[in-house]
CSV table of C-alpha atoms and ligand atoms in Angstrom, one decimal:
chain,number,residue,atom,x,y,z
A,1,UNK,CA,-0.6,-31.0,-36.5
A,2,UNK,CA,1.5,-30.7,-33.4
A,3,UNK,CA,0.6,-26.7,-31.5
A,4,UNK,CA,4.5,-25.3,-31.7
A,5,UNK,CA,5.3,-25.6,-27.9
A,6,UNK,CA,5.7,-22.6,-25.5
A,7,UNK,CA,9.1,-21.8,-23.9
A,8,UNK,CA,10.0,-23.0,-20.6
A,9,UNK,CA,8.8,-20.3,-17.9
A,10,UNK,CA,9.5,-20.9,-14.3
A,11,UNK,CA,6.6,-23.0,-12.6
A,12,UNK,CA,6.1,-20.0,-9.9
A,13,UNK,CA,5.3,-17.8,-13.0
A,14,UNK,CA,2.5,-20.5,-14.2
A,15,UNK,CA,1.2,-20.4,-10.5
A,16,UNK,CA,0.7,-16.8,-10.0
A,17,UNK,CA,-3.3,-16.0,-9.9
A,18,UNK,CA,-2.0,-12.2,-11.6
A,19,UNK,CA,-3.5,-8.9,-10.1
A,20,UNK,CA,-7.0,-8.6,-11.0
A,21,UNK,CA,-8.6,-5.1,-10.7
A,22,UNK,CA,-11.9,-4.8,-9.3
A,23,UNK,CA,-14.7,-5.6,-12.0
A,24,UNK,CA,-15.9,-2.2,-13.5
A,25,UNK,CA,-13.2,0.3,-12.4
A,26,UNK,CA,-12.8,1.1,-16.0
A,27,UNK,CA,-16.3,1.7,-17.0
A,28,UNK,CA,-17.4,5.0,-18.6
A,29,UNK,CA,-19.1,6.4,-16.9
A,30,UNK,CA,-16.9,5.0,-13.9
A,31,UNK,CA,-18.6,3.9,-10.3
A,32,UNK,CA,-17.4,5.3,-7.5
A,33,UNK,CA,-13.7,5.0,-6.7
A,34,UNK,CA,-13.5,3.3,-3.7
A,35,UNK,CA,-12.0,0.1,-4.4
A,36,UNK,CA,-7.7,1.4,-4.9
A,37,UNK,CA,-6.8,4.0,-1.9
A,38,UNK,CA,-6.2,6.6,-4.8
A,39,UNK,CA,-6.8,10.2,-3.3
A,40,UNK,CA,-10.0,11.3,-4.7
A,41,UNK,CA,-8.7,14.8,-5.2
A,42,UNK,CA,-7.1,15.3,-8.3
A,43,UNK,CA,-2.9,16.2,-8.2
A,44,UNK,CA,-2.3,20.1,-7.0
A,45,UNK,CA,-2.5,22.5,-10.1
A,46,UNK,CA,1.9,23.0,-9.7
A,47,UNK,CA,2.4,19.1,-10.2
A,48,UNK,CA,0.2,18.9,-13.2
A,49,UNK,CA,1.9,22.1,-14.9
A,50,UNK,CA,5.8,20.6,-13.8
A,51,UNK,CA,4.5,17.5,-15.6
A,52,UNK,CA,3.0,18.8,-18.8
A,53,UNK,CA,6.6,20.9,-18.9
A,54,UNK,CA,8.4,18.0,-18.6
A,55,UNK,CA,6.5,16.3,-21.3
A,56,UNK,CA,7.6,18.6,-23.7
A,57,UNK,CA,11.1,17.4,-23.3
A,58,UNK,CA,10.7,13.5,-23.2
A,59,UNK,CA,12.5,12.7,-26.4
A,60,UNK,CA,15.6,12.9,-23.6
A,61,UNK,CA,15.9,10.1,-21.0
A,62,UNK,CA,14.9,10.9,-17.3
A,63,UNK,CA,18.1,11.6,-15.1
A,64,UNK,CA,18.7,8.2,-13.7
A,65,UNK,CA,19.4,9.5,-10.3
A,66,UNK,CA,16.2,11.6,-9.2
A,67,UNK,CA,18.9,13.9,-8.7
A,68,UNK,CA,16.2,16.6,-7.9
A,69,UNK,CA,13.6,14.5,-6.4
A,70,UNK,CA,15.8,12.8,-3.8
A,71,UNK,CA,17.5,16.5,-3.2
A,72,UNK,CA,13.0,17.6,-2.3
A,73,UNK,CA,13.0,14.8,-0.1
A,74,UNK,CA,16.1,14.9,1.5
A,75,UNK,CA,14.9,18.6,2.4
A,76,UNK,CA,11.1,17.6,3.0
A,77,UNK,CA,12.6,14.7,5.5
A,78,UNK,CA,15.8,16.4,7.3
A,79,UNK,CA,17.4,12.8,6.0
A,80,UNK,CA,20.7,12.7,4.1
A,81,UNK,CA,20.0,12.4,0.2
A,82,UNK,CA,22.2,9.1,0.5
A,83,UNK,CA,19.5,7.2,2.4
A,84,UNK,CA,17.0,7.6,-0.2
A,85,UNK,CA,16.1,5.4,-3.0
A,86,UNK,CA,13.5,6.4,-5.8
A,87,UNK,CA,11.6,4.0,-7.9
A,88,UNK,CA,8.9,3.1,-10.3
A,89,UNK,CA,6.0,3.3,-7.3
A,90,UNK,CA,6.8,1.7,-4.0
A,91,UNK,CA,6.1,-1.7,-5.4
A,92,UNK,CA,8.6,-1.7,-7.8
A,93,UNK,CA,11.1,-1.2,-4.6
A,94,UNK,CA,9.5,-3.8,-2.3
A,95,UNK,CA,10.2,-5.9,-5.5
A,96,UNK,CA,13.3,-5.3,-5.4
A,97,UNK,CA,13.8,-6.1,-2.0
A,98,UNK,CA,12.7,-9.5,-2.9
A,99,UNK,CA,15.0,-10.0,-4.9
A,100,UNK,CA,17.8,-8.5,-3.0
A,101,UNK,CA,17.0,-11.2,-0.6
A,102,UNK,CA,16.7,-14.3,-2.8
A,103,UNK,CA,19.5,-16.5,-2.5
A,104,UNK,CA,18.5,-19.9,-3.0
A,105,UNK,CA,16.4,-21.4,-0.2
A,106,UNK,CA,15.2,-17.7,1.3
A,107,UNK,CA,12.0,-17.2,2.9
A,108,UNK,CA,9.9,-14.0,3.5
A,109,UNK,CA,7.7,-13.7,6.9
A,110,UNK,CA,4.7,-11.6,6.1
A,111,UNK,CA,1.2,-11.0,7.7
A,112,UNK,CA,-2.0,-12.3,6.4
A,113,UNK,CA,-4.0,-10.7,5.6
A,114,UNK,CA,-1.6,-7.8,4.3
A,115,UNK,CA,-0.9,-5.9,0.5
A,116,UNK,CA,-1.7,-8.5,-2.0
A,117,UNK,CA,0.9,-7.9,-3.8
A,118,UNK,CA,3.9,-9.0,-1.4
A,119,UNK,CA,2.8,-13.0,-2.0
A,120,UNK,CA,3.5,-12.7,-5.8
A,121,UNK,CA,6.4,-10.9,-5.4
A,122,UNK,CA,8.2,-12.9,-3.2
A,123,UNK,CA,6.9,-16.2,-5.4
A,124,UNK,CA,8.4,-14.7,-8.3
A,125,UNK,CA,11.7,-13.8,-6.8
A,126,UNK,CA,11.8,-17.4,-5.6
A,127,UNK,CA,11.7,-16.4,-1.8
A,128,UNK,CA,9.0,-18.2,0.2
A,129,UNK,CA,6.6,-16.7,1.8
A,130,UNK,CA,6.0,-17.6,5.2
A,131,UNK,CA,2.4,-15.6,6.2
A,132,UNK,CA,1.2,-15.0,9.8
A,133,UNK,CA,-2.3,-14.6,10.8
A,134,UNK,CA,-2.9,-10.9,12.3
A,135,UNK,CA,-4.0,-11.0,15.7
A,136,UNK,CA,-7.4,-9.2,16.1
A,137,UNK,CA,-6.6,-6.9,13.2
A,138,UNK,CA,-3.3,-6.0,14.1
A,139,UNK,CA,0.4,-7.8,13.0
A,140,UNK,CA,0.8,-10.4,15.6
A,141,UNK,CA,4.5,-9.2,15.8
A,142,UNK,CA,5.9,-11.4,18.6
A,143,UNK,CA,4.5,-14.7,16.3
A,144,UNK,CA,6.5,-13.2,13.3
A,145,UNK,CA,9.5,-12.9,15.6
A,146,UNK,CA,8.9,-16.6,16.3
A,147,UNK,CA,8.9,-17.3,12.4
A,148,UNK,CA,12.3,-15.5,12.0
A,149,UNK,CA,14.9,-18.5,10.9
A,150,UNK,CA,18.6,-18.1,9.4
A,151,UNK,CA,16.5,-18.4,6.5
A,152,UNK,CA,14.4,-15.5,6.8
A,153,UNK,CA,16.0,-12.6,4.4
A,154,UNK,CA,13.1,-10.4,4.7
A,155,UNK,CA,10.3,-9.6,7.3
A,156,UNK,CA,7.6,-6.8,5.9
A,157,UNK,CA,5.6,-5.3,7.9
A,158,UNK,CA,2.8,-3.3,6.3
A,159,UNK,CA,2.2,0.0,8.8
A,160,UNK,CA,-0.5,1.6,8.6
A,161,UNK,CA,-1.9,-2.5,7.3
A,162,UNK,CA,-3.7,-2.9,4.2
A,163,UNK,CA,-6.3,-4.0,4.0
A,164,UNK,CA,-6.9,-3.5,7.9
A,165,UNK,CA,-6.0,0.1,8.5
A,166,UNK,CA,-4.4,-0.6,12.1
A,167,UNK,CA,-1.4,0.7,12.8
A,168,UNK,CA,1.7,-1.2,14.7
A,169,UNK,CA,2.5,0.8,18.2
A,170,UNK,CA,5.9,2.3,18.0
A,171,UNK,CA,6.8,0.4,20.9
A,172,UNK,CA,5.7,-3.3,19.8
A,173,UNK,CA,7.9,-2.6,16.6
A,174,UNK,CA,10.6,-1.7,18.6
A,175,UNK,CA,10.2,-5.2,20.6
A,176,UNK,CA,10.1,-7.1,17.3
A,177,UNK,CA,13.3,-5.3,16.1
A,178,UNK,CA,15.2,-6.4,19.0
A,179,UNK,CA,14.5,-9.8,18.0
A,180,UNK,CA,15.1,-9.7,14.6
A,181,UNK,CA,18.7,-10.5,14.1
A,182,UNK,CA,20.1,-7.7,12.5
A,183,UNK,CA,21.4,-9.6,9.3
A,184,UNK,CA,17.8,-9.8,8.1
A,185,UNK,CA,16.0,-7.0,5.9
A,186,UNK,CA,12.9,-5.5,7.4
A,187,UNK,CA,10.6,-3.7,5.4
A,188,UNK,CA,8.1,-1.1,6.8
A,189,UNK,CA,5.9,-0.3,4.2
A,190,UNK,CA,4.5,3.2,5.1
A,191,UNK,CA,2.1,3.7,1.9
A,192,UNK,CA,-0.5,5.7,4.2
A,193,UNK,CA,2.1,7.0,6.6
A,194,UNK,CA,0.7,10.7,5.7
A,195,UNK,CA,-3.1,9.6,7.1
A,196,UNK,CA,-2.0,9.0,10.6
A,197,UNK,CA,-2.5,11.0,13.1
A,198,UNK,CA,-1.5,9.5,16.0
A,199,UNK,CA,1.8,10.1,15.6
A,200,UNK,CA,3.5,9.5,18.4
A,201,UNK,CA,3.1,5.7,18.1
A,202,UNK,CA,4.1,6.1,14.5
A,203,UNK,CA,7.6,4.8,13.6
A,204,UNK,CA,9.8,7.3,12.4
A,205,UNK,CA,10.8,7.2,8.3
A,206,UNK,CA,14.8,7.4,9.6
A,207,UNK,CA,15.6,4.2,11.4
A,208,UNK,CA,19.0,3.8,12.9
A,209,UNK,CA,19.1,0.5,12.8
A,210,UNK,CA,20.9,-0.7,9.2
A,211,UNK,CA,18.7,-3.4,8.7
A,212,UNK,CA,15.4,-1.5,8.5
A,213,UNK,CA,14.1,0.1,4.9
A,214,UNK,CA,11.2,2.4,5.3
A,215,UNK,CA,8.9,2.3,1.9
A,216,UNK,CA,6.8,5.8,0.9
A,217,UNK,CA,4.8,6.6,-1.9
A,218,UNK,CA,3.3,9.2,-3.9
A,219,UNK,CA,0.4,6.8,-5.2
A,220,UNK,CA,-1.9,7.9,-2.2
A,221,UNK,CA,-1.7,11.3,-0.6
A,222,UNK,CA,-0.1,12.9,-3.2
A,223,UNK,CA,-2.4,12.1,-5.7
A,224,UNK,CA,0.1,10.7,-8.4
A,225,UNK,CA,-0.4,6.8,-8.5
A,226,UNK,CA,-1.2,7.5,-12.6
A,227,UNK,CA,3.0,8.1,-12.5
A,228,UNK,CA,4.1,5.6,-10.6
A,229,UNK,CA,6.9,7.4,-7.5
A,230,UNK,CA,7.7,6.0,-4.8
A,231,UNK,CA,10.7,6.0,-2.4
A,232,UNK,CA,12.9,4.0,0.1
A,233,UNK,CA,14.6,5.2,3.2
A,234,UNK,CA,17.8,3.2,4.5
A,235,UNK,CA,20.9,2.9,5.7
A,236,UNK,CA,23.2,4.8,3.3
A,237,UNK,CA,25.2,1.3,2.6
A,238,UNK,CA,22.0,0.1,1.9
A,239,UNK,CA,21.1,2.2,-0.4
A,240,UNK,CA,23.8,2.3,-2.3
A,241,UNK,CA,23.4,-1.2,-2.8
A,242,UNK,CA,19.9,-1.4,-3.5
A,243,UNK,CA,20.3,1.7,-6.1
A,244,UNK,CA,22.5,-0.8,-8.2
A,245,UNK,CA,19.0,-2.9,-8.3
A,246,UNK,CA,17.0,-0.7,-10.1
A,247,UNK,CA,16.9,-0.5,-13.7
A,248,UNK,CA,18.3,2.7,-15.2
A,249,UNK,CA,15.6,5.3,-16.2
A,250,UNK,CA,12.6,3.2,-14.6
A,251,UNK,CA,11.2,6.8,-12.8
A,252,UNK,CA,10.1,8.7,-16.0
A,253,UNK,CA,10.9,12.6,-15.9
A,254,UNK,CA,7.2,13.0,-16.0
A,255,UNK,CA,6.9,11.6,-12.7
A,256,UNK,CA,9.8,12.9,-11.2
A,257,UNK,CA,9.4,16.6,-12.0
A,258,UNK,CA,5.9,16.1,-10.6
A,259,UNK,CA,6.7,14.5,-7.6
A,260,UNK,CA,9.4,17.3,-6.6
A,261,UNK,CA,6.4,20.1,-7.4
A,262,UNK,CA,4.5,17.9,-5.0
A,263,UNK,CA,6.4,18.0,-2.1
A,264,UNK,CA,6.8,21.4,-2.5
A,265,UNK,CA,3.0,21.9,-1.7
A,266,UNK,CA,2.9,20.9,1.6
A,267,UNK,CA,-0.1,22.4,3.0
A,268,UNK,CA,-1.8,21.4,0.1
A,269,UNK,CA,-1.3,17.3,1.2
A,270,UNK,CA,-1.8,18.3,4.8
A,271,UNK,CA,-5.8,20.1,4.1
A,272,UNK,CA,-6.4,16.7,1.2
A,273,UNK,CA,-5.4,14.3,4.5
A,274,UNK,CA,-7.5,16.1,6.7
A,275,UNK,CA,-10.4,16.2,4.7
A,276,UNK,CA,-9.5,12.4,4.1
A,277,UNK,CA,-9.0,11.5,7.8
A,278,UNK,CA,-12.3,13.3,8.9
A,279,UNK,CA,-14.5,11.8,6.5
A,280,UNK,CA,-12.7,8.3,7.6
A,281,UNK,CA,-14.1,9.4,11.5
A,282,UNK,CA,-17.9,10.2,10.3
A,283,UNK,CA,-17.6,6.8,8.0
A,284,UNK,CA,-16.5,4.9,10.5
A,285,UNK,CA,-19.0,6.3,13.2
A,286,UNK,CA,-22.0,6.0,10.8
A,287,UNK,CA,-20.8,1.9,10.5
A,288,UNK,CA,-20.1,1.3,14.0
A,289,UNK,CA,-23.9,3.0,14.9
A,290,UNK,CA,-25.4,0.5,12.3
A,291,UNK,CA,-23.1,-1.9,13.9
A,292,UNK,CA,-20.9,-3.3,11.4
A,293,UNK,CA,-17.5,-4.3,12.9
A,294,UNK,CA,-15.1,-1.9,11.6
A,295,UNK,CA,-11.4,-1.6,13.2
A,296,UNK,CA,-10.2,1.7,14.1
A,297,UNK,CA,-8.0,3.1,10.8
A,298,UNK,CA,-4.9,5.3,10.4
A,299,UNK,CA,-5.2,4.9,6.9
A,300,UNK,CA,-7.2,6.1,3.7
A,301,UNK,CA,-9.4,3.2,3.9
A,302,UNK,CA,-11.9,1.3,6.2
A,303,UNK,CA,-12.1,-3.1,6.8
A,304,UNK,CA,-15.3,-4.4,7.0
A,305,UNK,CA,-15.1,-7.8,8.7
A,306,UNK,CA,-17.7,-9.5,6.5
A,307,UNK,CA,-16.3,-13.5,6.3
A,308,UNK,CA,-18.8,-15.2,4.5
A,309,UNK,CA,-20.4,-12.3,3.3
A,310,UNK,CA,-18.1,-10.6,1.8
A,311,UNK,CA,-18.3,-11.4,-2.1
A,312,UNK,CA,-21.9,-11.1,-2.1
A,313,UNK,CA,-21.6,-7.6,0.0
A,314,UNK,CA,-18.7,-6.3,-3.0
A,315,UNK,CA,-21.2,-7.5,-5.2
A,316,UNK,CA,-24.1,-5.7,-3.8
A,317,UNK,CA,-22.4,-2.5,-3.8
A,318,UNK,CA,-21.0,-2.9,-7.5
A,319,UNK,CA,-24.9,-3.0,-8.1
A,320,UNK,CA,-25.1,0.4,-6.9
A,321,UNK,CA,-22.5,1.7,-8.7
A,322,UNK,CA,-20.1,1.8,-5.6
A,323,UNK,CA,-16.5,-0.4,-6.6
A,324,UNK,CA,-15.0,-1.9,-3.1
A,325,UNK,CA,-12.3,-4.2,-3.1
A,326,UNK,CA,-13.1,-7.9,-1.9
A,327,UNK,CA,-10.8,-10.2,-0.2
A,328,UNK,CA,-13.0,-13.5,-0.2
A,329,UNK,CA,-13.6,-15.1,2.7
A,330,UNK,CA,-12.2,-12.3,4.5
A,331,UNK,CA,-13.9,-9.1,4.2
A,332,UNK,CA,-14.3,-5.3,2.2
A,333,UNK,CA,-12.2,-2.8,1.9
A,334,UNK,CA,-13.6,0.6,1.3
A,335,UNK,CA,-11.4,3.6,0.3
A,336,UNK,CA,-12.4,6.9,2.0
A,337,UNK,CA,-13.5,9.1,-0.7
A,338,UNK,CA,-14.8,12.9,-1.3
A,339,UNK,CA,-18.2,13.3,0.7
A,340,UNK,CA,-20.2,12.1,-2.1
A,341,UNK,CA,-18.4,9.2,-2.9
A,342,UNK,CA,-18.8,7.9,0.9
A,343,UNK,CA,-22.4,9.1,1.0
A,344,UNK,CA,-23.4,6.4,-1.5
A,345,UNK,CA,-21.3,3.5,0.2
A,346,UNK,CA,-22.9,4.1,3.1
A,347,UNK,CA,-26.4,4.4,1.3
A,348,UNK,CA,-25.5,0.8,-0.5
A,349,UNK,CA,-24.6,-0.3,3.5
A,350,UNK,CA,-27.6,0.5,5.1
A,351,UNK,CA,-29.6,-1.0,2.3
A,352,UNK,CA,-27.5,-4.0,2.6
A,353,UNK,CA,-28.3,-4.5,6.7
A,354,UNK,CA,-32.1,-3.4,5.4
A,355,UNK,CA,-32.0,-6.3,3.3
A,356,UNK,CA,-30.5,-8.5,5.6
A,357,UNK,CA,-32.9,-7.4,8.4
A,358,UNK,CA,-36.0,-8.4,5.6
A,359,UNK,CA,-34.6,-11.7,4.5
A,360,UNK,CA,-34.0,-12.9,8.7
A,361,UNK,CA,-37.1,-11.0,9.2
A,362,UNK,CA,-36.4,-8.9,12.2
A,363,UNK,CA,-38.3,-5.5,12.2
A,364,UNK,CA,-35.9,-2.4,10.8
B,1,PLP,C1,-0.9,1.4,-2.4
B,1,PLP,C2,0.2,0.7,-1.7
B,1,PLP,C3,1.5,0.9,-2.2
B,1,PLP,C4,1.9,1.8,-3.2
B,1,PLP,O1,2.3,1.3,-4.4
B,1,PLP,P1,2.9,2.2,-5.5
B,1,PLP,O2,3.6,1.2,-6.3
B,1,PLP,O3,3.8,3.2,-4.9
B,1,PLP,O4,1.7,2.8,-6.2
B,1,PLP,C5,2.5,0.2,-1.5
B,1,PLP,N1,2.2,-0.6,-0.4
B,1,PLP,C6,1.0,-0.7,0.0
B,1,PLP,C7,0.7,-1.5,1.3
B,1,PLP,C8,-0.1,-0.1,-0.6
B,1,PLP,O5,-1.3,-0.2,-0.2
């Protein structure tokens, strides 16, 4: 008996490895968090009650133009409601930009290593991906520039970098932009742009330059990646054209009538950050003392340089009930949680260098 055969999907489909979620994340009791950059502090009371309102009307479709939501930001910003593009979380709108770039033969020149996702989403569109090494742990910017063809539709830079943390100096981004010809797309994805603090190198979210989209997202300090917002900032004609790109309806009402009683709790998001970005000092410090090698971070999350060791290190903290996200090879990344949570990552480090210090026998 001949199987009934499968229809024909397109071979970069067949080749995708698909996102796999850290082992365990979804275990009741769950470990400890650390292994997504969610905020560990659950959404401000005035976002929940906007969205359990909203609920009670979702027998009608969501206004397809974040009417509201992109009025918030436009206010929140001082940017003209034009420039602003909403979508189903930030990745749905670097998706798009993919695929606003993929004429036949495009190529996409990203950093490596950078958000996991940007490799599957160019693949998909059918744009190549051309990925340059970070130098030290920072995008080498001037070898991207070199990687720039007539081909290139799209160059993302990831600012503050995940998984690295390091942010791009406002200045060396203003070198590379010079350099990029100014028919090609650049992306600066700005996911943790409300972690930084040392703003004056930070690029601002208005460029002037038309060929630059600026990516935000409510997934991190806001504390709704469960609803999936996020937003785009670009050249009005850019925007109007990317608008046409995403599908009617895709930010539920839910998620837009939460995101708008979001922004309207700014101080709320400004004392969560803080409390983020001073437990991301004390982490870092108690690391650097044990002497792990641990760039500086201007982001929710800390890189452990691991190499070799870093599967069996992910590993080791999973047996401690502590879920860190492993790029093999590479290293750790380790979201910076409530006090608790970072307490027993650094408990499941130090038993790890205890270990270590036992199995090469050198006295603790
Ligand atoms: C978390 C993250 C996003 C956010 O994605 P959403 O789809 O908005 O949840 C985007 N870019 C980077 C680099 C991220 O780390």
């Amino acid at each position: 008996m001949n199987p009934k055969p499968l229809p024909h999907l397109r071979r970069a489909l067949y080749d995708l490895p698909g996102y796999r979620p850290t082992e365990g994340v979804h275990e009741v009791p769950p470990p400890r968090l650390l292994s997504a950059n969610e905020s560990p502090e659950a959404p401000p009371r005035p976002a929940v009650d906007a969205a359990a309102r909203a609920a009670a009307a979702v027998h009608r479709y969501p206004d397809p133009g974040c009417t509201e939501l992109v009025a918030e930001l436009a206010r929140t910003h001082r940017i003209g409601p034009e420039r602003f593009v909403a979508g189903a979380g930030s990745v749905a709108l670097l998706q798009l930009l993919f695929q606003a770039v993929a004429e036949p033969g495009a190529e996409a020149v990203l950093a490596r290593p950078s958000f996991e996702l940007y490799r599957p989403l160019a693949e998909l569109a059918g744009v190549r991906p051309v990925q340059v090494p970070l130098t030290g742990h920072v995008h080498d910017l001037p070898a991207m520039a070199e990687r720039v063809t007539a081909r290139t539709g799209l160059v993302v830079v990831c600012d503050p970098n995940n998984p690295t943390g390091t942010a791009v100096p406002a200045a060396e981004l203003a070198a590379f932009l010079d350099r990029v010809p100014p028919t090609c797309l650049v992306a600066i994805d700005q996911a943790y742009a409300e972690y930084v603090r040392d703003l004056a190198a930070f690029p601002r979210l208005a460029s002037d330059r038309p060929n630059v989209v600026v990516l935000r997202t409510f997934s991190k300090a806001y504390g709704l990646a469960g609803l999936r917002v996020g937003y785009l900032v670009a050249d009005a004609r850019v925007a109007e054209q990317l608008r046409k790109g995403v599908p009617a309806y895709s930010v539920g009402s839910v998620a837009q009538a939460a995101a708008v009683a979001a922004l309207r709790e700014p101080a709320r998001m400004r004392a969560v950050t803080d409390a983020t970005v001073a437990e991301r000092a004390r982490v870092r410090a108690v690391l650097l003392r044990a002497g792990w090698d641990v760039p500086p971070s201007e982001a929710n999350f800390l890189w452990l340089r691991l190499g070799e060791a870093a599967e069996r290190f992910a590993g080791w903290c999973a047996g401690r009930r502590v879920a860190v996200r492993c790029f093999a090879g590479q290293g750790v990344r380790v979201t910076v949680g409530t006090s608790e949570d970072n307490d027993d990552f650094l408990a499941a480090a130090a038993a790890w260098r205890g270990a270590a210090r036992s199995r090469e026998g050198v006295p603790a």
